[in-house]
JSON list of C-alpha atoms in Angstrom, two decimals:
[
{"chain": "A", "resi": 777, "resn": "LEU", "atom": "CA", "xyz": [-21.71, -66.31, -42.98]},
{"chain": "A", "resi": 778, "resn": "ALA", "atom": "CA", "xyz": [-21.46, -62.66, -42.04]},
{"chain": "A", "resi": 779, "resn": "ALA", "atom": "CA", "xyz": [-21.98, -61.66, -45.68]},
{"chain": "A", "resi": 780, "resn": "LEU", "atom": "CA", "xyz": [-25.04, -63.91, -45.99]},
{"chain": "A", "resi": 781, "resn": "ALA", "atom": "CA", "xyz": [-26.50, -62.55, -42.75]},
{"chain": "A", "resi": 782, "resn": "ALA", "atom": "CA", "xyz": [-25.89, -58.97, -43.90]},
{"chain": "A", "resi": 783, "resn": "TYR", "atom": "CA", "xyz": [-27.70, -59.72, -47.16]},
{"chain": "A", "resi": 784, "resn": "ALA", "atom": "CA", "xyz": [-30.72, -61.25, -45.40]},
{"chain": "A", "resi": 785, "resn": "TRP", "atom": "CA", "xyz": [-30.91, -58.72, -42.55]},
{"chain": "A", "resi": 786, "resn": "PRO", "atom": "CA", "xyz": [-28.98, -55.72, -43.84]},
{"chain": "A", "resi": 787, "resn": "GLY", "atom": "CA", "xyz": [-29.73, -53.21, -41.07]},
{"chain": "A", "resi": 788, "resn": "PRO", "atom": "CA", "xyz": [-28.71, -49.53, -41.30]},
{"chain": "A", "resi": 789, "resn": "CYS", "atom": "CA", "xyz": [-25.77, -48.13, -43.25]},
{"chain": "A", "resi": 790, "resn": "ALA", "atom": "CA", "xyz": [-22.78, -47.58, -40.97]},
{"chain": "A", "resi": 791, "resn": "CYS", "atom": "CA", "xyz": [-22.32, -44.07, -42.40]},
{"chain": "A", "resi": 792, "resn": "CYS", "atom": "CA", "xyz": [-25.73, -42.55, -43.10]},
{"chain": "A", "resi": 793, "resn": "GLY", "atom": "CA", "xyz": [-28.07, -44.86, -41.18]},
{"chain": "A", "resi": 794, "resn": "ALA", "atom": "CA", "xyz": [-30.31, -45.56, -44.17]},
{"chain": "A", "resi": 795, "resn": "ASP", "atom": "CA", "xyz": [-31.66, -49.06, -44.74]},
{"chain": "A", "resi": 796, "resn": "LEU", "atom": "CA", "xyz": [-29.10, -51.07, -46.64]},
{"chain": "A", "resi": 797, "resn": "PRO", "atom": "CA", "xyz": [-29.90, -52.53, -50.06]},
{"chain": "A", "resi": 798, "resn": "GLY", "atom": "CA", "xyz": [-28.78, -56.05, -50.90]},
{"chain": "A", "resi": 799, "resn": "ARG", "atom": "CA", "xyz": [-25.82, -54.74, -52.90]},
{"chain": "A", "resi": 800, "resn": "ALA", "atom": "CA", "xyz": [-24.25, -52.94, -49.92]},
{"chain": "A", "resi": 801, "resn": "VAL", "atom": "CA", "xyz": [-20.55, -53.59, -49.29]},
{"chain": "A", "resi": 802, "resn": "ALA", "atom": "CA", "xyz": [-19.22, -54.11, -45.74]},
{"chain": "A", "resi": 803, "resn": "GLY", "atom": "CA", "xyz": [-22.30, -52.57, -44.14]},
{"chain": "A", "resi": 804, "resn": "VAL", "atom": "CA", "xyz": [-22.09, -49.37, -46.18]},
{"chain": "A", "resi": 805, "resn": "CYS", "atom": "CA", "xyz": [-24.59, -48.31, -48.82]},
{"chain": "A", "resi": 806, "resn": "PRO", "atom": "CA", "xyz": [-23.52, -47.60, -52.43]},
{"chain": "A", "resi": 807, "resn": "ALA", "atom": "CA", "xyz": [-24.30, -43.89, -52.04]},
{"chain": "A", "resi": 808, "resn": "CYS", "atom": "CA", "xyz": [-21.88, -43.52, -49.14]},
{"chain": "A", "resi": 809, "resn": "TRP", "atom": "CA", "xyz": [-19.15, -45.44, -50.95]},
{"chain": "A", "resi": 810, "resn": "ALA", "atom": "CA", "xyz": [-19.65, -43.13, -53.93]},
{"chain": "A", "resi": 811, "resn": "ALA", "atom": "CA", "xyz": [-19.52, -40.06, -51.66]},
{"chain": "A", "resi": 812, "resn": "LEU", "atom": "CA", "xyz": [-16.11, -40.86, -50.15]},
{"chain": "A", "resi": 813, "resn": "PRO", "atom": "CA", "xyz": [-13.90, -37.74, -50.45]},
{"chain": "A", "resi": 814, "resn": "LEU", "atom": "CA", "xyz": [-11.20, -38.71, -52.95]},
{"chain": "A", "resi": 815, "resn": "ARG", "atom": "CA", "xyz": [-7.77, -37.14, -52.58]},
{"chain": "A", "resi": 816, "resn": "ILE", "atom": "CA", "xyz": [-7.54, -35.39, -55.94]},
{"chain": "A", "resi": 817, "resn": "GLY", "atom": "CA", "xyz": [-6.18, -32.06, -57.09]},
{"chain": "A", "resi": 818, "resn": "PRO", "atom": "CA", "xyz": [-2.86, -30.32, -56.41]},
{"chain": "A", "resi": 819, "resn": "GLY", "atom": "CA", "xyz": [-0.94, -30.90, -53.21]},
{"chain": "A", "resi": 820, "resn": "CYS", "atom": "CA", "xyz": [2.49, -31.15, -51.64]},
{"chain": "A", "resi": 821, "resn": "PRO", "atom": "CA", "xyz": [4.57, -33.53, -53.79]},
{"chain": "A", "resi": 822, "resn": "VAL", "atom": "CA", "xyz": [6.00, -35.19, -50.68]},
{"chain": "A", "resi": 823, "resn": "CYS", "atom": "CA", "xyz": [3.31, -35.47, -47.98]},
{"chain": "A", "resi": 824, "resn": "ASP", "atom": "CA", "xyz": [0.24, -34.92, -50.21]},
{"chain": "A", "resi": 825, "resn": "LEU", "atom": "CA", "xyz": [-1.12, -31.99, -48.15]},
{"chain": "A", "resi": 826, "resn": "PRO", "atom": "CA", "xyz": [-3.95, -30.56, -50.29]},
{"chain": "A", "resi": 827, "resn": "GLY", "atom": "CA", "xyz": [-3.26, -27.21, -51.91]},
{"chain": "A", "resi": 828, "resn": "ALA", "atom": "CA", "xyz": [0.38, -27.03, -50.78]},
{"chain": "A", "resi": 829, "resn": "THR", "atom": "CA", "xyz": [3.71, -27.00, -52.58]},
{"chain": "A", "resi": 830, "resn": "LEU", "atom": "CA", "xyz": [7.04, -28.15, -51.17]},
{"chain": "A", "resi": 831, "resn": "ALA", "atom": "CA", "xyz": [7.90, -24.50, -50.52]},
{"chain": "A", "resi": 832, "resn": "THR", "atom": "CA", "xyz": [4.64, -23.70, -48.73]},
{"chain": "A", "resi": 833, "resn": "CYS", "atom": "CA", "xyz": [3.94, -27.01, -46.95]},
{"chain": "A", "resi": 834, "resn": "PRO", "atom": "CA", "xyz": [4.28, -26.33, -43.20]},
{"chain": "A", "resi": 835, "resn": "ASP", "atom": "CA", "xyz": [5.32, -29.91, -42.43]},
{"chain": "A", "resi": 836, "resn": "CYS", "atom": "CA", "xyz": [7.77, -30.65, -45.25]},
{"chain": "A", "resi": 837, "resn": "ARG", "atom": "CA", "xyz": [9.40, -27.22, -45.09]},
{"chain": "A", "resi": 838, "resn": "THR", "atom": "CA", "xyz": [10.27, -27.60, -41.41]},
{"chain": "A", "resi": 839, "resn": "ALA", "atom": "CA", "xyz": [11.20, -31.28, -41.88]},
{"chain": "A", "resi": 840, "resn": "GLY", "atom": "CA", "xyz": [13.86, -30.32, -44.42]},
{"chain": "A", "resi": 841, "resn": "GLY", "atom": "CA", "xyz": [12.39, -31.78, -47.59]},
{"chain": "A", "resi": 842, "resn": "SER", "atom": "CA", "xyz": [11.64, -35.33, -48.60]},
{"chain": "A", "resi": 843, "resn": "ALA", "atom": "CA", "xyz": [14.84, -37.40, -48.78]},
{"chain": "A", "resi": 844, "resn": "PRO", "atom": "CA", "xyz": [14.87, -40.36, -48.67]},
{"chain": "A", "resi": 845, "resn": "LEU", "atom": "CA", "xyz": [11.06, -40.48, -48.96]},
{"chain": "A", "resi": 846, "resn": "GLU", "atom": "CA", "xyz": [10.19, -39.82, -52.59]},
{"chain": "A", "resi": 847, "resn": "THR", "atom": "CA", "xyz": [6.49, -39.12, -52.09]},
{"chain": "A", "resi": 848, "resn": "ILE", "atom": "CA", "xyz": [3.33, -40.13, -50.21]},
{"chain": "A", "resi": 849, "resn": "VAL", "atom": "CA", "xyz": [0.19, -41.10, -52.11]},
{"chain": "A", "resi": 850, "resn": "THR", "atom": "CA", "xyz": [-3.14, -41.02, -50.28]},
{"chain": "A", "resi": 851, "resn": "ALA", "atom": "CA", "xyz": [-6.50, -42.27, -51.51]},
{"chain": "A", "resi": 852, "resn": "LEU", "atom": "CA", "xyz": [-8.97, -40.17, -49.50]},
{"chain": "A", "resi": 853, "resn": "LEU", "atom": "CA", "xyz": [-9.28, -36.96, -47.55]},
{"chain": "A", "resi": 854, "resn": "TYR", "atom": "CA", "xyz": [-9.73, -37.69, -43.88]},
{"chain": "A", "resi": 855, "resn": "THR", "atom": "CA", "xyz": [-13.12, -36.09, -43.53]},
{"chain": "A", "resi": 856, "resn": "GLY", "atom": "CA", "xyz": [-16.78, -37.09, -43.53]},
{"chain": "A", "resi": 857, "resn": "ALA", "atom": "CA", "xyz": [-17.46, -40.71, -44.45]},
{"chain": "A", "resi": 858, "resn": "ALA", "atom": "CA", "xyz": [-13.72, -41.46, -44.66]},
{"chain": "A", "resi": 859, "resn": "VAL", "atom": "CA", "xyz": [-13.36, -40.73, -40.93]},
{"chain": "A", "resi": 860, "resn": "THR", "atom": "CA", "xyz": [-16.40, -42.87, -40.12]},
{"chain": "A", "resi": 861, "resn": "LEU", "atom": "CA", "xyz": [-15.15, -45.87, -42.08]},
{"chain": "A", "resi": 862, "resn": "HIS", "atom": "CA", "xyz": [-11.57, -45.59, -40.81]},
{"chain": "A", "resi": 863, "resn": "ARG", "atom": "CA", "xyz": [-12.68, -45.45, -37.18]},
{"chain": "A", "resi": 864, "resn": "ARG", "atom": "CA", "xyz": [-15.07, -48.33, -37.70]},
{"chain": "A", "resi": 865, "resn": "MET", "atom": "CA", "xyz": [-12.25, -50.40, -39.18]},
{"chain": "A", "resi": 866, "resn": "LYS", "atom": "CA", "xyz": [-9.55, -49.38, -36.70]},
{"chain": "A", "resi": 867, "resn": "PHE", "atom": "CA", "xyz": [-11.47, -49.10, -33.44]},
{"chain": "A", "resi": 868, "resn": "GLY", "atom": "CA", "xyz": [-14.60, -51.13, -34.18]},
{"chain": "A", "resi": 869, "resn": "GLY", "atom": "CA", "xyz": [-12.91, -54.23, -35.57]},
{"chain": "A", "resi": 870, "resn": "ALA", "atom": "CA", "xyz": [-14.77, -54.05, -38.90]},
{"chain": "A", "resi": 871, "resn": "SER", "atom": "CA", "xyz": [-12.23, -56.05, -40.90]},
{"chain": "A", "resi": 872, "resn": "ASP", "atom": "CA", "xyz": [-14.73, -56.44, -43.75]},
{"chain": "A", "resi": 873, "resn": "LEU", "atom": "CA", "xyz": [-13.94, -52.82, -44.63]},
{"chain": "A", "resi": 874, "resn": "VAL", "atom": "CA", "xyz": [-10.28, -53.63, -45.35]},
{"chain": "A", "resi": 875, "resn": "PRO", "atom": "CA", "xyz": [-10.66, -55.08, -48.89]},
{"chain": "A", "resi": 876, "resn": "PRO", "atom": "CA", "xyz": [-12.76, -52.22, -50.36]},
{"chain": "A", "resi": 877, "resn": "LEU", "atom": "CA", "xyz": [-10.56, -49.59, -48.70]},
{"chain": "A", "resi": 878, "resn": "ALA", "atom": "CA", "xyz": [-7.37, -51.34, -49.86]},
{"chain": "A", "resi": 879, "resn": "ARG", "atom": "CA", "xyz": [-8.75, -51.36, -53.41]},
{"chain": "A", "resi": 880, "resn": "ARG", "atom": "CA", "xyz": [-9.06, -47.58, -53.29]},
{"chain": "A", "resi": 881, "resn": "MET", "atom": "CA", "xyz": [-5.49, -47.28, -52.01]},
{"chain": "A", "resi": 882, "resn": "ALA", "atom": "CA", "xyz": [-4.17, -49.51, -54.78]},
{"chain": "A", "resi": 883, "resn": "SER", "atom": "CA", "xyz": [-6.09, -47.51, -57.39]},
{"chain": "A", "resi": 884, "resn": "ALA", "atom": "CA", "xyz": [-4.58, -44.27, -56.08]},
{"chain": "A", "resi": 885, "resn": "TRP", "atom": "CA", "xyz": [-1.09, -45.79, -56.30]},
{"chain": "A", "resi": 886, "resn": "ARG", "atom": "CA", "xyz": [-1.63, -47.03, -59.86]},
{"chain": "A", "resi": 887, "resn": "LEU", "atom": "CA", "xyz": [-2.77, -43.53, -60.84]},
{"chain": "A", "resi": 888, "resn": "ARG", "atom": "CA", "xyz": [-0.17, -41.46, -59.01]},
{"chain": "A", "resi": 889, "resn": "GLY", "atom": "CA", "xyz": [2.64, -43.74, -57.83]},
{"chain": "A", "resi": 890, "resn": "PRO", "atom": "CA", "xyz": [6.05, -42.90, -59.35]},
{"chain": "A", "resi": 891, "resn": "PHE", "atom": "CA", "xyz": [7.43, -46.46, -59.57]},
{"chain": "A", "resi": 892, "resn": "GLU", "atom": "CA", "xyz": [6.59, -50.16, -59.47]},
{"chain": "A", "resi": 893, "resn": "PRO", "atom": "CA", "xyz": [7.36, -51.45, -55.97]},
{"chain": "A", "resi": 894, "resn": "ASP", "atom": "CA", "xyz": [9.19, -54.69, -55.30]},
{"chain": "A", "resi": 895, "resn": "LEU", "atom": "CA", "xyz": [7.87, -54.92, -51.74]},
{"chain": "A", "resi": 896, "resn": "VAL", "atom": "CA", "xyz": [5.07, -53.56, -49.58]},
{"chain": "A", "resi": 897, "resn": "VAL", "atom": "CA", "xyz": [6.19, -52.88, -46.00]},
{"chain": "A", "resi": 898, "resn": "PRO", "atom": "CA", "xyz": [3.66, -52.02, -43.27]},
{"chain": "A", "resi": 899, "resn": "VAL", "atom": "CA", "xyz": [4.43, -49.47, -40.59]},
{"chain": "A", "resi": 900, "resn": "PRO", "atom": "CA", "xyz": [4.92, -51.64, -37.47]},
{"chain": "A", "resi": 901, "resn": "PRO", "atom": "CA", "xyz": [2.82, -51.25, -34.32]},
{"chain": "A", "resi": 902, "resn": "ASP", "atom": "CA", "xyz": [4.25, -49.94, -31.09]},
{"chain": "A", "resi": 903, "resn": "PRO", "atom": "CA", "xyz": [5.72, -52.86, -29.09]},
{"chain": "A", "resi": 904, "resn": "LEU", "atom": "CA", "xyz": [4.00, -51.77, -25.86]},
{"chain": "A", "resi": 905, "resn": "ARG", "atom": "CA", "xyz": [0.65, -50.82, -27.36]},
{"chain": "A", "resi": 906, "resn": "TRP", "atom": "CA", "xyz": [-0.29, -53.98, -29.24]},
{"chain": "A", "resi": 907, "resn": "THR", "atom": "CA", "xyz": [-4.06, -53.87, -29.54]},
{"chain": "A", "resi": 908, "resn": "ALA", "atom": "CA", "xyz": [-6.48, -54.64, -32.37]},
{"chain": "A", "resi": 909, "resn": "ARG", "atom": "CA", "xyz": [-6.54, -50.99, -33.40]},
{"chain": "A", "resi": 910, "resn": "ARG", "atom": "CA", "xyz": [-2.75, -50.98, -33.91]},
{"chain": "A", "resi": 911, "resn": "ARG", "atom": "CA", "xyz": [-3.16, -53.58, -36.69]},
{"chain": "A", "resi": 912, "resn": "ALA", "atom": "CA", "xyz": [-4.92, -51.16, -39.07]},
{"chain": "A", "resi": 913, "resn": "GLY", "atom": "CA", "xyz": [-1.84, -50.33, -41.13]},
{"chain": "A", "resi": 914, "resn": "ARG", "atom": "CA", "xyz": [-0.81, -53.97, -41.38]},
{"chain": "A", "resi": 915, "resn": "LEU", "atom": "CA", "xyz": [-4.29, -55.09, -42.48]},
{"chain": "A", "resi": 916, "resn": "LEU", "atom": "CA", "xyz": [-4.43, -52.39, -45.15]},
{"chain": "A", "resi": 917, "resn": "ALA", "atom": "CA", "xyz": [-0.92, -53.31, -46.32]},
{"chain": "A", "resi": 918, "resn": "ARG", "atom": "CA", "xyz": [-2.00, -56.93, -46.73]},
{"chain": "A", "resi": 919, "resn": "GLY", "atom": "CA", "xyz": [-4.99, -55.79, -48.80]},
{"chain": "A", "resi": 920, "resn": "VAL", "atom": "CA", "xyz": [-2.78, -53.57, -50.97]},
{"chain": "A", "resi": 921, "resn": "THR", "atom": "CA", "xyz": [-0.38, -56.43, -51.73]},
{"chain": "A", "resi": 922, "resn": "ARG", "atom": "CA", "xyz": [-3.26, -58.51, -53.02]},
{"chain": "A", "resi": 923, "resn": "GLN", "atom": "CA", "xyz": [-4.31, -55.69, -55.30]},
{"chain": "A", "resi": 924, "resn": "LEU", "atom": "CA", "xyz": [-0.83, -54.80, -56.59]},
{"chain": "A", "resi": 925, "resn": "GLY", "atom": "CA", "xyz": [0.47, -58.37, -56.79]},
{"chain": "A", "resi": 926, "resn": "VAL", "atom": "CA", "xyz": [3.69, -57.71, -54.85]},
{"chain": "A", "resi": 927, "resn": "PRO", "atom": "CA", "xyz": [4.83, -59.42, -51.63]},
{"chain": "A", "resi": 928, "resn": "LEU", "atom": "CA", "xyz": [4.30, -58.03, -48.15]},
{"chain": "A", "resi": 929, "resn": "VAL", "atom": "CA", "xyz": [7.43, -58.08, -46.00]},
{"chain": "A", "resi": 930, "resn": "ARG", "atom": "CA", "xyz": [7.52, -57.10, -42.34]},
{"chain": "A", "resi": 931, "resn": "ALA", "atom": "CA", "xyz": [10.91, -55.46, -42.76]},
{"chain": "A", "resi": 932, "resn": "LEU", "atom": "CA", "xyz": [10.45, -52.67, -40.19]},
{"chain": "A", "resi": 933, "resn": "ALA", "atom": "CA", "xyz": [10.44, -52.88, -36.41]},
{"chain": "A", "resi": 934, "resn": "LYS", "atom": "CA", "xyz": [10.02, -50.27, -33.71]},
{"chain": "A", "resi": 935, "resn": "THR", "atom": "CA", "xyz": [13.22, -49.89, -31.69]},
{"chain": "A", "resi": 936, "resn": "ARG", "atom": "CA", "xyz": [11.44, -48.31, -28.72]},
{"chain": "A", "resi": 937, "resn": "PRO", "atom": "CA", "xyz": [7.91, -47.45, -27.64]},
{"chain": "A", "resi": 938, "resn": "THR", "atom": "CA", "xyz": [6.51, -44.03, -28.51]},
{"chain": "A", "resi": 939, "resn": "ARG", "atom": "CA", "xyz": [3.54, -42.10, -27.21]},
{"chain": "A", "resi": 940, "resn": "SER", "atom": "CA", "xyz": [0.39, -41.76, -29.28]},
{"chain": "A", "resi": 941, "resn": "GLN", "atom": "CA", "xyz": [0.87, -39.09, -31.95]},
{"chain": "A", "resi": 942, "resn": "THR", "atom": "CA", "xyz": [-2.77, -37.95, -31.91]},
{"chain": "A", "resi": 943, "resn": "GLY", "atom": "CA", "xyz": [-3.07, -34.24, -31.20]},
{"chain": "A", "resi": 944, "resn": "ARG", "atom": "CA", "xyz": [0.68, -33.59, -31.27]},
{"chain": "A", "resi": 945, "resn": "ALA", "atom": "CA", "xyz": [2.29, -30.83, -33.35]},
{"chain": "A", "resi": 946, "resn": "ALA", "atom": "CA", "xyz": [4.60, -31.65, -36.26]},
{"chain": "A", "resi": 947, "resn": "GLU", "atom": "CA", "xyz": [7.83, -30.93, -34.37]},
{"chain": "A", "resi": 948, "resn": "GLN", "atom": "CA", "xyz": [6.70, -33.05, -31.42]},
{"chain": "A", "resi": 949, "resn": "ARG", "atom": "CA", "xyz": [5.92, -35.92, -33.79]},
{"chain": "A", "resi": 950, "resn": "ARG", "atom": "CA", "xyz": [9.34, -35.69, -35.41]},
{"chain": "A", "resi": 951, "resn": "ARG", "atom": "CA", "xyz": [11.18, -35.68, -32.09]},
{"chain": "A", "resi": 952, "resn": "ALA", "atom": "CA", "xyz": [9.14, -38.60, -30.75]},
{"chain": "A", "resi": 953, "resn": "LEU", "atom": "CA", "xyz": [9.85, -40.72, -33.85]},
{"chain": "A", "resi": 954, "resn": "ASP", "atom": "CA", "xyz": [13.51, -39.85, -34.34]},
{"chain": "A", "resi": 955, "resn": "GLY", "atom": "CA", "xyz": [15.37, -43.14, -34.69]},
{"chain": "A", "resi": 956, "resn": "ALA", "atom": "CA", "xyz": [12.28, -45.15, -33.74]},
{"chain": "A", "resi": 957, "resn": "PHE", "atom": "CA", "xyz": [12.48, -47.67, -36.61]},
{"chain": "A", "resi": 958, "resn": "ARG", "atom": "CA", "xyz": [14.95, -50.32, -37.70]},
{"chain": "A", "resi": 959, "resn": "ALA", "atom": "CA", "xyz": [14.89, -52.13, -41.06]},
{"chain": "A", "resi": 960, "resn": "ARG", "atom": "CA", "xyz": [16.21, -55.58, -42.00]},
{"chain": "A", "resi": 961, "resn": "ARG", "atom": "CA", "xyz": [18.90, -55.07, -44.63]},
{"chain": "A", "resi": 962, "resn": "GLU", "atom": "CA", "xyz": [18.58, -58.57, -46.04]},
{"chain": "A", "resi": 963, "resn": "ALA", "atom": "CA", "xyz": [14.91, -57.93, -46.79]},
{"chain": "A", "resi": 964, "resn": "VAL", "atom": "CA", "xyz": [15.10, -54.52, -48.45]},
{"chain": "A", "resi": 965, "resn": "GLU", "atom": "CA", "xyz": [18.58, -53.83, -49.81]},
{"chain": "A", "resi": 966, "resn": "GLY", "atom": "CA", "xyz": [18.39, -52.80, -53.45]},
{"chain": "A", "resi": 967, "resn": "ARG", "atom": "CA", "xyz": [14.59, -53.07, -53.50]},
{"chain": "A", "resi": 968, "resn": "ALA", "atom": "CA", "xyz": [11.91, -50.50, -54.38]},
{"chain": "A", "resi": 969, "resn": "VAL", "atom": "CA", "xyz": [9.76, -50.25, -51.26]},
{"chain": "A", "resi": 970, "resn": "LEU", "atom": "CA", "xyz": [6.22, -48.99, -50.70]},
{"chain": "A", "resi": 971, "resn": "VAL", "atom": "CA", "xyz": [5.54, -48.26, -47.00]},
{"chain": "A", "resi": 972, "resn": "VAL", "atom": "CA", "xyz": [1.88, -48.46, -45.97]},
{"chain": "A", "resi": 973, "resn": "ASP", "atom": "CA", "xyz": [0.11, -46.66, -43.11]},
{"chain": "A", "resi": 974, "resn": "ASP", "atom": "CA", "xyz": [-3.52, -45.80, -42.45]},
{"chain": "A", "resi": 975, "resn": "VAL", "atom": "CA", "xyz": [-3.71, -41.99, -41.99]},
{"chain": "A", "resi": 976, "resn": "VAL", "atom": "CA", "xyz": [-1.16, -39.24, -42.73]},
{"chain": "A", "resi": 977, "resn": "THR", "atom": "CA", "xyz": [-1.25, -36.08, -40.61]},
{"chain": "A", "resi": 978, "resn": "THR", "atom": "CA", "xyz": [2.25, -34.62, -41.04]},
{"chain": "A", "resi": 979, "resn": "GLY", "atom": "CA", "xyz": [4.12, -37.45, -42.78]},
{"chain": "A", "resi": 980, "resn": "ALA", "atom": "CA", "xyz": [6.50, -37.83, -39.81]},
{"chain": "A", "resi": 981, "resn": "THR", "atom": "CA", "xyz": [5.91, -41.57, -39.40]},
{"chain": "A", "resi": 982, "resn": "LEU", "atom": "CA", "xyz": [6.48, -42.40, -43.05]},
{"chain": "A", "resi": 983, "resn": "ARG", "atom": "CA", "xyz": [9.53, -40.11, -43.25]},
{"chain": "A", "resi": 984, "resn": "GLU", "atom": "CA", "xyz": [11.19, -41.82, -40.30]},
{"chain": "A", "resi": 985, "resn": "ALA", "atom": "CA", "xyz": [10.31, -45.26, -41.67]},
{"chain": "A", "resi": 986, "resn": "ALA", "atom": "CA", "xyz": [11.86, -44.25, -45.00]},
{"chain": "A", "resi": 987, "resn": "ARG", "atom": "CA", "xyz": [15.08, -43.16, -43.26]},
{"chain": "A", "resi": 988, "resn": "ALA", "atom": "CA", "xyz": [15.41, -46.58, -41.64]},
{"chain": "A", "resi": 989, "resn": "LEU", "atom": "CA", "xyz": [14.74, -48.33, -44.94]},
{"chain": "A", "resi": 990, "resn": "ALA", "atom": "CA", "xyz": [17.24, -46.14, -46.78]},
{"chain": "A", "resi": 991, "resn": "ALA", "atom": "CA", "xyz": [19.89, -46.87, -44.14]},
{"chain": "A", "resi": 992, "resn": "ALA", "atom": "CA", "xyz": [19.32, -50.57, -44.88]},
{"chain": "A", "resi": 993, "resn": "GLY", "atom": "CA", "xyz": [19.86, -50.01, -48.61]},
{"chain": "A", "resi": 994, "resn": "ALA", "atom": "CA", "xyz": [16.31, -49.68, -49.97]},
{"chain": "A", "resi": 995, "resn": "ALA", "atom": "CA", "xyz": [15.67, -47.36, -52.93]},
{"chain": "A", "resi": 996, "resn": "PRO", "atom": "CA", "xyz": [13.44, -45.85, -54.12]},
{"chain": "A", "resi": 997, "resn": "ILE", "atom": "CA", "xyz": [11.02, -45.48, -51.20]},
{"chain": "A", "resi": 998, "resn": "ALA", "atom": "CA", "xyz": [7.51, -44.05, -51.16]},
{"chain": "A", "resi": 999, "resn": "GLY", "atom": "CA", "xyz": [4.52, -44.09, -48.84]},
{"chain": "A", "resi": 1000, "resn": "LEU", "atom": "CA", "xyz": [0.89, -45.06, -49.37]},
{"chain": "A", "resi": 1001, "resn": "ALA", "atom": "CA", "xyz": [-1.94, -44.33, -46.94]},
{"chain": "A", "resi": 1002, "resn": "LEU", "atom": "CA", "xyz": [-5.68, -44.58, -46.86]},
{"chain": "A", "resi": 1003, "resn": "ALA", "atom": "CA", "xyz": [-6.30, -40.93, -46.05]},
{"chain": "A", "resi": 1004, "resn": "ARG", "atom": "CA", "xyz": [-4.68, -37.51, -45.63]},
{"chain": "A", "resi": 1005, "resn": "THR", "atom": "CA", "xyz": [-5.86, -35.01, -43.05]},
{"chain": "A", "resi": 1006, "resn": "PRO", "atom": "CA", "xyz": [-6.82, -31.81, -44.90]},
{"chain": "A", "resi": 1007, "resn": "THR", "atom": "CA", "xyz": [-4.79, -29.41, -42.72]},
{"chain": "A", "resi": 1008, "resn": "GLY", "atom": "CA", "xyz": [-1.69, -31.31, -41.67]},
{"chain": "A", "resi": 1009, "resn": "SER", "atom": "CA", "xyz": [-0.18, -30.62, -38.24]},
{"chain": "A", "resi": 1010, "resn": "THR", "atom": "CA", "xyz": [-2.91, -28.16, -37.27]},
{"chain": "A", "resi": 1011, "resn": "THR", "atom": "CA", "xyz": [-5.41, -31.06, -37.08]}
]
């Protein structure tokens, strides 16, 4: 019904404000979808920071490398229309954005992912901050599983609440997340796991999730996210 209503009374594009044509997707015009900033070009092989290497990446260098996280693949740069769509999905409840965004994530993984995953595991929400916005990673993970044709398993749990990571430096993020996840061994042992989150700033969340999964016997382990902030922990 929402799709039919949007076709009959399209309204303005959620990104640029222009009148929507009938072929708009999830309230966004084709021009804005086409203008999304793709995450392409060289970058850190672990956290996907644009223009960095493992030796020069400020976040991976201080974090001591990648193990057991093999790599993180991101679909978009977190700037411009990508920020608008992410916030609309996460804070505005626009779940109709999940399928087209998940398609872009799956395409990025098919292009750059180093292995075929057995499972997709979402980063779990904080147990004391369960709100609609905390479901963003899980919704995207569900969309990715449909695109890649592998099962979604909620194999990770938060062992304790953590403060919001927004605005915190890389070292603060690492300390806050140290030991914050637990994985179910029976779900992941001996399996290739793809961990899904929405936005990567330093890679701290996915690194800590990978440590918990590795402790439960998963291997190999990689991360997939919708977007990467262009400047890492300085953002």
